[in-house]
Amino acid sequence: MHHHRTPTPGTRTARSAATLLLAAAAALTGCERGSSNGSGESAATADGCPAVRARAEDAVGRAERTDVPWNGPTTGPRAVPRRTLVFVAQTMTNPGVAGAAGGVREAARVIGWNVRVIDGGGTPAGIQAAMSEALALRPSGIVIGGFDPNSTSQQVARAKTADIPLVGWHAVASPGPSEQPPLFTNVTTRVEEVARISAQWVIADSGGNAGAVVFTDASIPFAKRKSELIRDELATCRGVRLLSYQNIPIPDASSRTPREVSSLLSRFQDRWTHSVAINDLYFADAAPAFRAAGRKGSGPPFNIGAGDGDPSAFQRIDSRQYQAATVPEPLSLQGWQIVDEFNRAFAGSPASGYVAPVHITTAGNSEGATTWNPSGYQEAYRRIWGR
């Protein structure tokens, strides 16, 4: 069932070439996507989905590269002096939010600005209070750090009236400027790309034959959409069966995930080969149940997190403890990008339009790191700012 754990780029390319030949052969014989091949067995079950799998392996090979050259902005306004930012955090216990805040602090030191972080504590009332406190400080700009600006619409309206630009981090579903809510720009990867590559990893990793489980939190529109996109992409391969679509709200994950995983293991046993979760944290919570069932940390099931890539996920991947891969957000880079976007706002320039590329981290390419960022971003921003 499971052939190739941590292919080097070379084997990945060789496999892709072989798969492309297979795909071409399949297309010529007309047995692609389950048409009958005379034996009464559909080709879909025999070798999954050759053409889809070849595309998936190619995409995954590109996403696993670690030597990606900087493809972000190289020009922009010089550093605007003496500015103050307030980073309003959804909660600093969320590693994604904390990582982005850390990047903002680091970049602000370089550009010569002051930063204050106010923790919303993860509750609607706490986030509203944090936004009110941020406005009272009369800063040059405010970061909406990982929460829906519509949940603080009064404060957002006051910021607009006071001409205080807002930059979001994962604040709305899409990257780039937003008119409603009014954000100078929103810094995030594209959910469509993150969803697609995590599903393609399952297709490539399984050789087009998998029994998959998807974990989501349907109460968060962004997460629900991500998991629906994952499900749709998995469905492009006839050899991949979706065994279960698990809706576990993130606040209940630690109590419910172990129970659900035990029940899935007893229901599907060896048919469950792969999982995709909208956030790595589900695998932290699943580990005790896998362990109790006597499953090896190195899998199966082979698990990929389609989002954030917090340090504990890197540690699980590196030590092969119930997680094989993650699609991490480049949190440090995104913090630097936030500072650069504010600099553009203060200088009267438009937003940069930059969106970081998707990346897959595995034990084969992590090199023991606990974060991932494309190389060259600090040098590029320093050159732009003249710092």
mmCIF file of N, CA, C and O in Angstrom, residues 87 94-107 169-170 187-189 280 307-311 314 327-338 356 370-374 377:
data_model
loop_
_atom_site.group_PDB
_atom_site.id
_atom_site.type_symbol
_atom_site.label_atom_id
_atom_site.label_comp_id
_atom_site.label_asym_id
_atom_site.label_seq_id
_atom_site.Cartn_x
_atom_site.Cartn_y
_atom_site.Cartn_z
ATOM 1 N N PHE A 87 -0.371 45.317 17.499
ATOM 2 C CA PHE A 87 -0.782 44.005 16.993
ATOM 3 C C PHE A 87 -1.848 43.475 17.947
ATOM 4 O O PHE A 87 -1.550 43.132 19.093
ATOM 5 N N ASN A 94 -2.440 30.788 20.373
ATOM 6 C CA ASN A 94 -2.487 30.238 19.020
ATOM 7 C C ASN A 94 -1.100 30.422 18.401
ATOM 8 O O ASN A 94 -0.665 31.559 18.197
ATOM 9 N N PRO A 95 -0.381 29.319 18.111
ATOM 10 C CA PRO A 95 1.008 29.456 17.645
ATOM 11 C C PRO A 95 1.143 30.254 16.350
ATOM 12 O O PRO A 95 2.156 30.913 16.132
ATOM 13 N N GLY A 96 0.124 30.194 15.480
ATOM 14 C CA GLY A 96 0.162 30.950 14.233
ATOM 15 C C GLY A 96 0.166 32.444 14.508
ATOM 16 O O GLY A 96 0.996 33.198 13.979
ATOM 17 N N VAL A 97 -0.759 32.878 15.363
ATOM 18 C CA VAL A 97 -0.867 34.293 15.735
ATOM 19 C C VAL A 97 0.428 34.760 16.404
ATOM 20 O O VAL A 97 0.980 35.816 16.067
ATOM 21 N N ALA A 98 0.925 33.958 17.340
ATOM 22 C CA ALA A 98 2.146 34.319 18.074
ATOM 23 C C ALA A 98 3.348 34.398 17.133
ATOM 24 O O ALA A 98 4.192 35.292 17.267
ATOM 25 N N GLY A 99 3.408 33.494 16.154
ATOM 26 C CA GLY A 99 4.508 33.496 15.186
ATOM 27 C C GLY A 99 4.481 34.741 14.310
ATOM 28 O O GLY A 99 5.528 35.353 14.058
ATOM 29 N N ALA A 100 3.286 35.123 13.860
ATOM 30 C CA ALA A 100 3.159 36.336 13.037
ATOM 31 C C ALA A 100 3.527 37.576 13.863
ATOM 32 O O ALA A 100 4.228 38.477 13.377
ATOM 33 N N ALA A 101 3.083 37.614 15.124
ATOM 34 C CA ALA A 101 3.404 38.740 16.014
ATOM 35 C C ALA A 101 4.915 38.841 16.215
ATOM 36 O O ALA A 101 5.490 39.939 16.212
ATOM 37 N N GLY A 102 5.574 37.696 16.351
ATOM 38 C CA GLY A 102 7.033 37.670 16.501
ATOM 39 C C GLY A 102 7.729 38.250 15.269
ATOM 40 O O GLY A 102 8.695 39.013 15.385
ATOM 41 N N GLY A 103 7.210 37.908 14.086
ATOM 42 C CA GLY A 103 7.765 38.439 12.837
ATOM 43 C C GLY A 103 7.593 39.947 12.742
ATOM 44 O O GLY A 103 8.502 40.657 12.281
ATOM 45 N N VAL A 104 6.431 40.452 13.184
ATOM 46 C CA VAL A 104 6.173 41.902 13.166
ATOM 47 C C VAL A 104 7.168 42.612 14.087
ATOM 48 O O VAL A 104 7.761 43.642 13.712
ATOM 49 N N ARG A 105 7.371 42.058 15.274
ATOM 50 C CA ARG A 105 8.313 42.668 16.234
ATOM 51 C C ARG A 105 9.713 42.753 15.652
ATOM 52 O O ARG A 105 10.405 43.768 15.769
ATOM 53 N N GLU A 106 10.139 41.639 15.030
ATOM 54 C CA GLU A 106 11.492 41.540 14.468
ATOM 55 C C GLU A 106 11.672 42.576 13.344
ATOM 56 O O GLU A 106 12.682 43.296 13.295
ATOM 57 N N ALA A 107 10.684 42.652 12.436
ATOM 58 C CA ALA A 107 10.773 43.584 11.303
ATOM 59 C C ALA A 107 10.710 45.034 11.777
ATOM 60 O O ALA A 107 11.386 45.907 11.223
ATOM 61 N N TRP A 169 -3.962 39.774 9.396
ATOM 62 C CA TRP A 169 -3.247 38.503 9.239
ATOM 63 C C TRP A 169 -4.307 37.416 9.427
ATOM 64 O O TRP A 169 -4.901 37.307 10.513
ATOM 65 N N HIS A 170 -4.601 36.673 8.352
ATOM 66 C CA HIS A 170 -5.662 35.648 8.402
ATOM 67 C C HIS A 170 -6.978 36.245 8.909
ATOM 68 O O HIS A 170 -7.715 35.599 9.649
ATOM 69 N N VAL A 187 -2.877 39.546 4.967
ATOM 70 C CA VAL A 187 -1.699 38.715 4.701
ATOM 71 C C VAL A 187 -2.026 37.259 5.052
ATOM 72 O O VAL A 187 -2.316 36.932 6.203
ATOM 73 N N THR A 188 -1.986 36.397 4.050
ATOM 74 C CA THR A 188 -2.266 34.969 4.242
ATOM 75 C C THR A 188 -1.857 34.227 2.976
ATOM 76 O O THR A 188 -1.723 34.851 1.917
ATOM 77 N N THR A 189 -1.663 32.908 3.087
ATOM 78 C CA THR A 189 -1.532 32.101 1.868
ATOM 79 C C THR A 189 -2.941 31.940 1.289
ATOM 80 O O THR A 189 -3.932 32.271 1.947
ATOM 81 N N ASP A 280 -2.913 21.539 12.268
ATOM 82 C CA ASP A 280 -2.054 20.495 12.850
ATOM 83 C C ASP A 280 -2.502 20.018 14.221
ATOM 84 O O ASP A 280 -2.203 18.901 14.618
ATOM 85 N N GLY A 307 -2.340 23.468 7.469
ATOM 86 C CA GLY A 307 -2.401 24.810 8.045
ATOM 87 C C GLY A 307 -1.683 24.964 9.353
ATOM 88 O O GLY A 307 -1.635 24.078 10.163
ATOM 89 N N ASP A 308 -1.204 26.028 9.552
ATOM 90 C CA ASP A 308 -0.327 26.837 10.336
ATOM 91 C C ASP A 308 1.102 26.337 10.430
ATOM 92 O O ASP A 308 2.006 27.106 10.210
ATOM 93 N N GLY A 309 1.307 25.034 10.711
ATOM 94 C CA GLY A 309 2.690 24.569 10.825
ATOM 95 C C GLY A 309 3.357 25.115 12.060
ATOM 96 O O GLY A 309 4.409 25.736 11.997
ATOM 97 N N ASP A 310 2.718 24.867 13.224
ATOM 98 C CA ASP A 310 3.312 25.387 14.461
ATOM 99 C C ASP A 310 4.514 24.519 14.865
ATOM 100 O O ASP A 310 4.668 23.405 14.359
ATOM 101 N N PRO A 311 5.363 25.027 15.761
ATOM 102 C CA PRO A 311 6.590 24.282 16.101
ATOM 103 C C PRO A 311 6.349 22.846 16.549
ATOM 104 O O PRO A 311 7.134 21.955 16.216
ATOM 105 N N PHE A 314 6.155 20.524 13.565
ATOM 106 C CA PHE A 314 7.491 20.218 13.031
ATOM 107 C C PHE A 314 8.167 19.142 13.885
ATOM 108 O O PHE A 314 8.823 18.249 13.360
ATOM 109 N N VAL A 327 1.558 21.797 5.862
ATOM 110 C CA VAL A 327 1.654 22.893 4.889
ATOM 111 C C VAL A 327 1.745 24.162 5.729
ATOM 112 O O VAL A 327 0.738 24.759 6.099
ATOM 113 N N PRO A 328 2.979 24.567 6.104
ATOM 114 C CA PRO A 328 3.124 25.633 7.099
ATOM 115 C C PRO A 328 2.940 27.031 6.505
ATOM 116 O O PRO A 328 3.284 27.269 5.350
ATOM 117 N N GLU A 329 2.413 27.937 7.312
ATOM 118 C CA GLU A 329 2.428 29.357 6.949
ATOM 119 C C GLU A 329 3.831 29.882 7.261
ATOM 120 O O GLU A 329 4.384 29.563 8.317
ATOM 121 N N PRO A 330 4.418 30.702 6.378
ATOM 122 C CA PRO A 330 5.725 31.291 6.685
ATOM 123 C C PRO A 330 5.538 32.472 7.646
ATOM 124 O O PRO A 330 5.486 33.626 7.237
ATOM 125 N N LEU A 331 5.412 32.160 8.938
ATOM 126 C CA LEU A 331 4.927 33.149 9.923
ATOM 127 C C LEU A 331 5.858 34.350 10.067
ATOM 128 O O LEU A 331 5.408 35.493 10.142
ATOM 129 N N SER A 332 7.167 34.100 10.097
ATOM 130 C CA SER A 332 8.120 35.205 10.241
ATOM 131 C C SER A 332 8.043 36.135 9.041
ATOM 132 O O SER A 332 7.932 37.356 9.179
ATOM 133 N N LEU A 333 8.119 35.527 7.854
ATOM 134 C CA LEU A 333 8.000 36.312 6.623
ATOM 135 C C LEU A 333 6.709 37.136 6.636
ATOM 136 O O LEU A 333 6.710 38.316 6.271
ATOM 137 N N GLN A 334 5.593 36.514 7.053
ATOM 138 C CA GLN A 334 4.317 37.235 7.042
ATOM 139 C C GLN A 334 4.343 38.427 7.996
ATOM 140 O O GLN A 334 3.743 39.463 7.706
ATOM 141 N N GLY A 335 5.070 38.302 9.117
ATOM 142 C CA GLY A 335 5.254 39.440 10.016
ATOM 143 C C GLY A 335 6.013 40.571 9.335
ATOM 144 O O GLY A 335 5.646 41.744 9.442
ATOM 145 N N TRP A 336 7.076 40.221 8.597
ATOM 146 C CA TRP A 336 7.843 41.226 7.842
ATOM 147 C C TRP A 336 6.976 41.845 6.754
ATOM 148 O O TRP A 336 7.017 43.053 6.518
ATOM 149 N N GLN A 337 6.173 41.002 6.102
ATOM 150 C CA GLN A 337 5.286 41.525 5.048
ATOM 151 C C GLN A 337 4.285 42.527 5.629
ATOM 152 O O GLN A 337 4.016 43.565 5.017
ATOM 153 N N ILE A 338 3.756 42.237 6.817
ATOM 154 C CA ILE A 338 2.805 43.152 7.463
ATOM 155 C C ILE A 338 3.450 44.529 7.656
ATOM 156 O O ILE A 338 2.845 45.563 7.340
ATOM 157 N N ALA A 356 2.604 34.498 -0.308
ATOM 158 C CA ALA A 356 3.663 33.483 -0.167
ATOM 159 C C ALA A 356 3.246 32.178 -0.841
ATOM 160 O O ALA A 356 2.070 31.805 -0.809
ATOM 161 N N THR A 370 11.941 24.238 13.199
ATOM 162 C CA THR A 370 10.575 24.205 13.757
ATOM 163 C C THR A 370 9.687 25.273 13.104
ATOM 164 O O THR A 370 8.577 25.520 13.561
ATOM 165 N N THR A 371 10.213 25.911 12.046
ATOM 166 C CA THR A 371 9.410 26.860 11.266
ATOM 167 C C THR A 371 9.880 26.755 9.824
ATOM 168 O O THR A 371 10.948 26.188 9.560
ATOM 169 N N TRP A 372 9.095 27.303 8.907
ATOM 170 C CA TRP A 372 9.553 27.391 7.528
ATOM 171 C C TRP A 372 9.278 28.789 6.997
ATOM 172 O O TRP A 372 8.187 29.337 7.168
ATOM 173 N N ASN A 373 10.291 29.371 6.354
ATOM 174 C CA ASN A 373 10.151 30.644 5.650
ATOM 175 C C ASN A 373 10.984 30.575 4.387
ATOM 176 O O ASN A 373 12.063 29.994 4.401
ATOM 177 N N PRO A 374 10.487 31.159 3.284
ATOM 178 C CA PRO A 374 11.320 31.175 2.078
ATOM 179 C C PRO A 374 12.582 31.988 2.342
ATOM 180 O O PRO A 374 12.573 32.885 3.191
ATOM 181 N N TYR A 377 13.862 36.768 2.210
ATOM 182 C CA TYR A 377 12.850 37.811 2.434
ATOM 183 C C TYR A 377 13.392 38.974 3.275
ATOM 184 O O TYR A 377 13.081 40.142 3.009
#
